[in-house]
Coordinates of C-alpha atoms (C1' of nucleotides) in Angstrom, one line a residue:
Chain A
M199 CA 19.7 -36.6 0.9
D200 CA 18.5 -37.6 -2.5
E201 CA 14.7 -37.3 -3.1
P202 CA 13.0 -40.6 -2.5
P203 CA 11.0 -41.8 -5.5
C204 CA 7.8 -41.7 -3.4
L205 CA 6.5 -39.2 -0.8
G206 CA 7.9 -39.4 2.7
E207 CA 5.9 -39.6 5.9
R208 CA 5.9 -35.9 6.3
E209 CA 4.7 -35.0 2.8
L210 CA 2.2 -37.8 2.6
G211 CA 0.7 -36.8 6.0
A212 CA 0.4 -33.2 4.9
W213 CA -1.2 -34.2 1.6
R214 CA -3.8 -36.3 3.3
A215 CA -4.4 -33.7 5.9
L216 CA -5.2 -31.2 3.2
L217 CA -7.6 -33.5 1.4
S218 CA -9.3 -34.6 4.6
T219 CA -9.6 -31.1 6.0
A220 CA -11.0 -29.7 2.8
A221 CA -13.5 -32.5 2.5
T222 CA -14.7 -32.3 6.1
L223 CA -14.9 -28.6 6.1
N224 CA -16.9 -28.6 2.9
R225 CA -19.3 -31.2 4.2
L226 CA -20.0 -29.3 7.4
I227 CA -20.4 -26.0 5.6
E228 CA -22.6 -27.5 3.0
Q229 CA -24.9 -28.9 5.6
R230 CA -25.3 -25.6 7.5
L231 CA -25.9 -23.7 4.4
K232 CA -28.5 -26.1 3.3
D233 CA -30.3 -26.0 6.6
D234 CA -30.1 -22.2 7.0
A235 CA -30.6 -20.9 3.5
G236 CA -31.5 -23.8 1.3
L237 CA -28.3 -23.2 -0.7
S238 CA -25.5 -25.5 -1.8
H239 CA -22.0 -24.4 -1.1
S240 CA -21.3 -23.6 -4.8
Q241 CA -24.5 -21.7 -5.0
Y242 CA -23.5 -19.6 -2.0
E243 CA -20.1 -19.0 -3.5
V244 CA -21.6 -17.7 -6.7
L245 CA -23.8 -15.3 -4.7
V246 CA -20.9 -14.0 -2.7
R247 CA -18.8 -13.4 -5.7
L248 CA -21.6 -11.4 -7.2
A249 CA -22.1 -9.5 -4.0
D250 CA -18.4 -8.6 -4.0
A251 CA -18.4 -7.4 -7.5
P252 CA -19.2 -3.8 -8.4
G253 CA -22.9 -3.4 -9.0
G254 CA -23.5 -7.0 -8.0
E255 CA -22.9 -8.3 -11.5
L256 CA -20.3 -10.3 -13.3
R257 CA -19.8 -12.0 -16.6
M258 CA -20.1 -15.7 -16.7
T259 CA -16.5 -16.2 -17.6
E260 CA -15.2 -14.0 -14.8
L261 CA -17.5 -15.9 -12.4
A262 CA -16.2 -19.3 -13.6
G263 CA -12.6 -18.2 -13.5
A264 CA -12.7 -17.3 -9.8
A265 CA -14.9 -20.2 -8.8
T266 CA -14.2 -23.7 -7.8
T267 CA -16.4 -25.1 -10.6
S268 CA -16.2 -25.7 -14.3
K269 CA -17.9 -23.7 -17.0
S270 CA -20.7 -26.1 -17.5
G271 CA -21.1 -26.4 -13.7
L272 CA -21.5 -22.7 -13.5
T273 CA -24.2 -22.6 -16.1
Y274 CA -26.1 -25.2 -14.1
Q275 CA -25.8 -23.4 -10.8
V276 CA -26.7 -20.0 -12.2
A277 CA -29.8 -21.6 -13.8
Q278 CA -30.8 -22.9 -10.4
L279 CA -30.2 -19.5 -8.8
E280 CA -32.3 -17.9 -11.5
K281 CA -35.1 -20.3 -10.9
A282 CA -34.9 -19.4 -7.2
G283 CA -35.2 -15.7 -8.1
L284 CA -31.8 -14.8 -6.6
V285 CA -30.0 -14.0 -9.8
R286 CA -31.0 -12.5 -13.2
R287 CA -29.2 -12.9 -16.5
R288 CA -29.0 -10.3 -19.2
A289 CA -27.1 -9.7 -22.3
C290 CA -23.7 -8.1 -22.3
P291 CA -23.8 -4.7 -24.2
E292 CA -20.2 -4.9 -25.4
D293 CA -20.2 -8.4 -26.6
V294 CA -23.2 -10.2 -27.9
R295 CA -21.8 -13.5 -26.9
G296 CA -21.5 -12.5 -23.3
I297 CA -24.0 -13.0 -20.5
I298 CA -24.0 -10.9 -17.3
A299 CA -25.3 -12.5 -14.1
S300 CA -26.6 -10.0 -11.6
L301 CA -28.1 -10.3 -8.1
T302 CA -31.7 -9.5 -7.7
D303 CA -33.0 -7.7 -4.6
E304 CA -34.0 -11.0 -3.3
G305 CA -30.4 -12.2 -4.0
W306 CA -28.9 -9.3 -2.0
A307 CA -31.3 -10.0 0.9
K308 CA -30.4 -13.7 0.9
V309 CA -26.7 -12.9 1.0
R310 CA -27.1 -10.4 3.8
A311 CA -29.2 -12.9 5.7
T312 CA -26.9 -15.8 5.3
E313 CA -23.5 -14.3 5.6
P314 CA -23.3 -13.8 9.4
G315 CA -24.1 -17.4 10.2
H316 CA -21.8 -18.7 7.5
A317 CA -19.0 -16.5 8.7
A318 CA -19.5 -17.6 12.2
L319 CA -19.2 -21.2 11.2
V320 CA -16.1 -20.7 9.2
R321 CA -14.5 -18.8 12.1
D322 CA -15.5 -21.5 14.4
L323 CA -14.3 -24.5 12.4
F324 CA -11.4 -23.0 10.5
V325 CA -10.0 -19.8 12.2
D326 CA -10.4 -20.4 15.9
G327 CA -9.0 -23.8 15.9
L328 CA -5.4 -22.5 15.6
S329 CA -3.3 -20.1 17.4
R330 CA -2.9 -16.7 15.8
D331 CA 0.6 -17.5 14.7
D332 CA -0.3 -20.9 13.4
F333 CA -3.2 -19.5 11.5
T334 CA -1.0 -16.8 9.9
A335 CA 1.5 -19.4 8.8
L336 CA -1.3 -21.6 7.4
A337 CA -2.8 -18.7 5.6
G338 CA 0.5 -17.7 4.1
G339 CA 1.2 -21.1 2.8
L340 CA -2.2 -21.6 1.3
E341 CA -2.1 -18.3 -0.5
A342 CA 1.3 -19.0 -1.9
L343 CA 0.1 -22.3 -3.1
R344 CA -3.0 -20.9 -4.7
D345 CA -1.1 -18.3 -6.6
L346 CA 1.4 -20.9 -7.7
L347 CA -1.3 -23.2 -8.9
H348 CA -3.1 -20.4 -10.6
T349 CA -0.2 -19.5 -12.8
R350 CA 0.4 -23.3 -13.4
S351 CA -3.1 -23.8 -14.5
G352 CA -2.9 -21.2 -17.3
D353 CA 0.3 -22.7 -18.8
Q354 CA -1.2 -25.2 -21.3
A355 CA -0.6 -23.0 -24.3
S356 CA 2.5 -23.6 -26.4
Chain B
M285 CA -10.5 -5.6 19.6
D286 CA -13.9 -7.2 19.5
E287 CA -14.5 -9.8 16.9
P288 CA -16.2 -8.4 13.8
P289 CA -19.5 -10.0 13.0
C290 CA -18.1 -11.1 9.6
L291 CA -14.7 -12.5 8.6
G292 CA -11.9 -10.0 8.1
E293 CA -9.8 -9.7 5.0
R294 CA -7.2 -12.0 6.5
E295 CA -9.6 -14.8 7.4
L296 CA -11.6 -14.6 4.3
G297 CA -8.5 -14.7 2.1
A298 CA -7.2 -17.8 3.9
W299 CA -10.6 -19.5 3.6
R300 CA -10.9 -18.9 -0.1
A301 CA -7.3 -19.9 -0.6
L302 CA -8.0 -23.2 1.1
L303 CA -11.1 -23.9 -1.0
S304 CA -9.4 -22.8 -4.2
T305 CA -6.2 -24.7 -3.6
A306 CA -8.0 -27.9 -2.7
A307 CA -10.3 -27.7 -5.7
T308 CA -7.5 -27.0 -8.2
L309 CA -5.2 -29.6 -6.8
N310 CA -8.0 -32.2 -6.9
R311 CA -8.7 -31.3 -10.5
L312 CA -5.1 -31.7 -11.7
I313 CA -4.6 -34.9 -9.7
E314 CA -7.8 -36.3 -11.0
Q315 CA -6.9 -35.6 -14.6
R316 CA -3.4 -37.2 -14.3
L317 CA -4.8 -40.2 -12.6
K318 CA -7.4 -40.7 -15.3
D319 CA -4.9 -40.4 -18.1
D320 CA -2.3 -42.6 -16.5
A321 CA -4.3 -45.3 -14.9
G322 CA -8.0 -44.8 -15.8
L323 CA -8.8 -44.2 -12.1
S324 CA -10.7 -41.5 -10.4
H325 CA -9.1 -39.8 -7.4
S326 CA -11.4 -41.5 -4.9
Q327 CA -10.8 -44.9 -6.5
Y328 CA -7.1 -44.4 -6.2
E329 CA -7.5 -43.4 -2.6
V330 CA -9.3 -46.6 -1.9
L331 CA -6.6 -48.6 -3.5
V332 CA -3.9 -46.8 -1.5
R333 CA -5.7 -47.3 1.8
L334 CA -5.9 -51.0 1.1
A335 CA -2.3 -51.2 0.1
D336 CA -1.3 -49.5 3.3
A337 CA -3.3 -51.9 5.4
P338 CA -1.8 -55.2 6.6
G339 CA -2.5 -57.9 4.1
G340 CA -4.0 -55.4 1.7
E341 CA -7.4 -55.7 3.1
L342 CA -9.8 -53.7 5.3
R343 CA -13.4 -53.7 6.3
M344 CA -15.7 -51.4 4.6
T345 CA -16.3 -49.3 7.7
E346 CA -12.7 -48.7 8.3
L347 CA -12.2 -47.8 4.7
A348 CA -15.1 -45.3 4.9
G349 CA -13.9 -43.8 8.1
A350 CA -10.5 -42.8 6.7
A351 CA -11.7 -41.8 3.4
T352 CA -13.1 -38.6 2.0
T353 CA -16.4 -40.2 0.9
S354 CA -19.6 -41.4 2.5
K355 CA -20.6 -44.9 3.2
S356 CA -22.8 -45.2 0.1
G357 CA -20.1 -43.6 -2.0
L358 CA -17.7 -46.1 -0.9
T359 CA -20.0 -49.0 -1.8
Y360 CA -20.2 -47.6 -5.3
Q361 CA -16.5 -47.1 -5.7
V362 CA -15.6 -50.5 -4.4
A363 CA -18.1 -52.0 -6.8
Q364 CA -16.4 -50.2 -9.6
L365 CA -13.0 -51.4 -8.5
E366 CA -14.4 -54.9 -8.3
K367 CA -15.7 -54.7 -11.8
A368 CA -12.3 -53.6 -12.9
G369 CA -10.8 -56.6 -11.2
L370 CA -8.6 -54.6 -8.8
V371 CA -10.4 -55.4 -5.6
R372 CA -12.2 -58.5 -4.3
R373 CA -14.9 -58.7 -1.6
R374 CA -15.3 -61.5 0.8
A375 CA -17.2 -62.1 4.0
C376 CA -15.8 -61.2 7.4
P377 CA -15.2 -64.3 9.5
E378 CA -15.8 -62.6 12.8
D379 CA -19.0 -60.7 11.9
V380 CA -21.4 -62.0 9.3
R381 CA -22.5 -58.5 8.6
G382 CA -19.0 -57.4 7.7
I383 CA -17.4 -57.2 4.3
I384 CA -13.7 -57.2 3.7
A385 CA -12.3 -55.6 0.7
S386 CA -8.9 -56.9 -0.4
L387 CA -6.6 -56.0 -3.2
T388 CA -6.2 -58.5 -6.0
D389 CA -2.8 -59.2 -7.6
E390 CA -3.9 -56.9 -10.4
G391 CA -4.8 -54.3 -7.7
W392 CA -1.3 -54.5 -6.2
A393 CA 0.2 -54.1 -9.6
K394 CA -2.0 -51.1 -10.4
V395 CA -1.0 -49.4 -7.2
R396 CA 2.7 -50.1 -7.8
A397 CA 2.5 -48.8 -11.3
T398 CA 0.6 -45.7 -10.5
E399 CA 2.1 -44.5 -7.3
P400 CA 5.4 -43.1 -8.6
G401 CA 3.7 -40.8 -11.1
H402 CA 1.1 -39.7 -8.6
A403 CA 3.7 -39.0 -5.9
A404 CA 5.8 -37.0 -8.3
L405 CA 2.8 -34.9 -9.3
V406 CA 1.9 -34.3 -5.6
R407 CA 5.4 -33.3 -4.9
D408 CA 5.6 -31.1 -7.9
L409 CA 2.3 -29.3 -7.2
F410 CA 2.1 -29.3 -3.5
V411 CA 5.4 -29.9 -1.8
D412 CA 7.9 -28.2 -4.0
G413 CA 6.0 -24.9 -4.3
L414 CA 7.0 -23.8 -0.8
S415 CA 10.2 -23.4 1.2
R416 CA 11.0 -26.1 3.7
D417 CA 9.9 -24.0 6.6
D418 CA 6.7 -22.8 5.0
F419 CA 5.8 -26.3 4.1
T420 CA 6.4 -27.5 7.6
A421 CA 4.2 -24.7 9.0
L422 CA 1.5 -25.5 6.5
A423 CA 1.6 -29.2 7.3
G424 CA 1.4 -28.5 11.0
G425 CA -1.6 -26.3 10.6
L426 CA -3.4 -28.7 8.4
E427 CA -2.8 -31.7 10.6
A428 CA -3.9 -29.7 13.7
L429 CA -7.1 -28.7 11.9
R430 CA -7.8 -32.2 10.7
D431 CA -7.5 -33.6 14.2
L432 CA -9.7 -30.9 15.5
L433 CA -12.4 -31.5 12.9
H434 CA -12.2 -35.2 13.4
T435 CA -13.1 -34.9 17.1
R436 CA -15.7 -32.3 16.2
S437 CA -17.3 -34.6 13.7
G438 CA -17.9 -37.4 16.2
D439 CA -19.7 -35.1 18.7
Q440 CA -23.3 -35.5 17.6
A441 CA -24.2 -38.0 20.3
S442 CA -26.0 -36.7 23.4
Chain C
dT156 C1' -34.5 -66.5 25.8
dA157 C1' -36.7 -62.3 24.3
dT158 C1' -36.7 -57.6 23.1
dG159 C1' -35.1 -53.2 21.6
dA160 C1' -31.3 -50.2 20.3
dA161 C1' -27.4 -49.8 17.5
dT162 C1' -24.3 -51.3 13.6
dG163 C1' -22.8 -52.9 8.8
dG164 C1' -23.5 -52.5 4.2
dT165 C1' -26.5 -51.9 0.3
dT166 C1' -30.2 -49.8 -2.5
dC167 C1' -32.6 -46.1 -4.2
dG168 C1' -33.7 -41.5 -6.1
dA169 C1' -32.5 -36.9 -6.7
dG170 C1' -29.1 -33.6 -7.4
dT171 C1' -24.6 -32.3 -8.9
dT172 C1' -20.4 -32.6 -11.5
dC173 C1' -17.5 -32.9 -15.5
dG174 C1' -15.6 -32.9 -20.3
dA175 C1' -16.7 -33.0 -25.1
dA176 C1' -19.2 -31.3 -28.7
dC177 C1' -21.9 -27.6 -30.4
dG178 C1' -23.6 -23.0 -32.4
dA179 C1' -22.9 -18.3 -32.3
dC180 C1' -20.0 -14.7 -32.4
dT181 C1' -15.4 -11.9 -32.5
dG182 C1' -11.1 -10.4 -34.3
dA183 C1' -6.8 -10.7 -37.0
dG184 C1' -4.7 -11.5 -41.5
dG185 C1' -4.9 -11.7 -46.0
Chain D
dC159 C1' -14.8 -8.9 -48.1
dC160 C1' -13.3 -13.8 -46.6
dT161 C1' -11.7 -17.0 -43.9
dC162 C1' -10.1 -19.2 -40.0
dA163 C1' -8.6 -19.6 -35.3
dG164 C1' -10.2 -18.5 -30.9
dT165 C1' -13.8 -17.2 -27.3
dC166 C1' -18.4 -17.3 -25.0
dG167 C1' -21.9 -19.8 -23.0
dT168 C1' -25.0 -23.8 -23.5
dT169 C1' -26.4 -28.6 -24.1
dC170 C1' -25.8 -33.3 -23.7
dG171 C1' -24.6 -37.9 -21.7
dA172 C1' -22.2 -40.3 -18.4
dA173 C1' -20.3 -40.6 -14.0
dC174 C1' -20.2 -39.5 -9.3
dT175 C1' -22.1 -38.1 -4.7
dC176 C1' -25.0 -37.8 -1.0
dG177 C1' -28.7 -38.8 2.6
dA178 C1' -32.6 -41.6 3.7
dA179 C1' -34.7 -45.8 3.8
dC180 C1' -33.8 -50.5 4.2
dC181 C1' -32.6 -55.6 5.8
dA182 C1' -29.8 -58.5 8.4
dT183 C1' -27.3 -59.1 12.2
dT184 C1' -25.2 -58.0 16.8
dC185 C1' -25.1 -56.6 21.5
dA186 C1' -27.0 -55.1 25.9
dT187 C1' -30.3 -55.8 29.1
dA188 C1' -33.8 -57.9 31.3

DNA sequence: TATGAATGGTTCGAGTTCGAACGACTGAGG
DNA sequence: CCTCAGTCGTTCGAACTCGAACCATTCATA
């Protein structure tokens, strides 16, 4: 009944499954994206976040907060995207420190062109592998975990 | 009834939750491991795989197959671990090409010293966040997905 | 035995990632 | 008006990652 000092079979298996699944999925997605659109996964994520935002623009901090990358990593990726002509950067009117990243026309076009193939692959690899019920359960668990971790991440302050 | 060309709310949410959860979890684990033991997450994974294997040794290929990293990445990490004195490499008696990586005494000690704290953190962040039933469902889904992807990954041959 | 395909592991170069340190700016409290 | 803590985004150096190219060796087949 008492908690063992280390993880049991069950927990360890689930943990490894999470790591392994995420890694493999990431690798396959990355490859497809590279072949189809010449984008890395993180670059594509940035583009999609922008496309989802009103007006296709977002401040760097908001972008970094939602993303899977660090502040400095975001700076790098946005610079790459700007070099590629997919994103433009401009000053934020309300705060001189702020920088707003916004999609160019070319950026919009790239997102529209890339999204269907990407979505199809995600569906193929991730969604269609499980029964409807299993998928629902998985989705629920993941979202609960994400929310939990999100609150946990912001708790460093005294 | 027909599948939409793009992912629905439901699927997209789950997909992002998976990416976000894995990334955050990885970051927190990495940090703890670095502070506690001076190891990166991938290094720790290599050590644990070895500790799980009979005799604390495994051939490079077997190690790479199970791990979340590529062949060349593994070479690099094992070299780091060897420099740190935690792992030794020796020739494989049955196949001159092969290399066997094995834990040193110091490697065993490191694993034993690090595991409890690591396990506690995984339990805290990953396992204890969900109810027993939710966790079981999540684990089942993840393991099914991993197996599916594993077969899918080996299908490149004609 | 010879030959060609496949495997095991390393090396190499380019790209990506992170955290720490930084300069610029804001906003609250005296 | 000052000052001082906190925020915004960038820069920097070091570490990590990957795929492709590469030898050495094995295995299958003739």
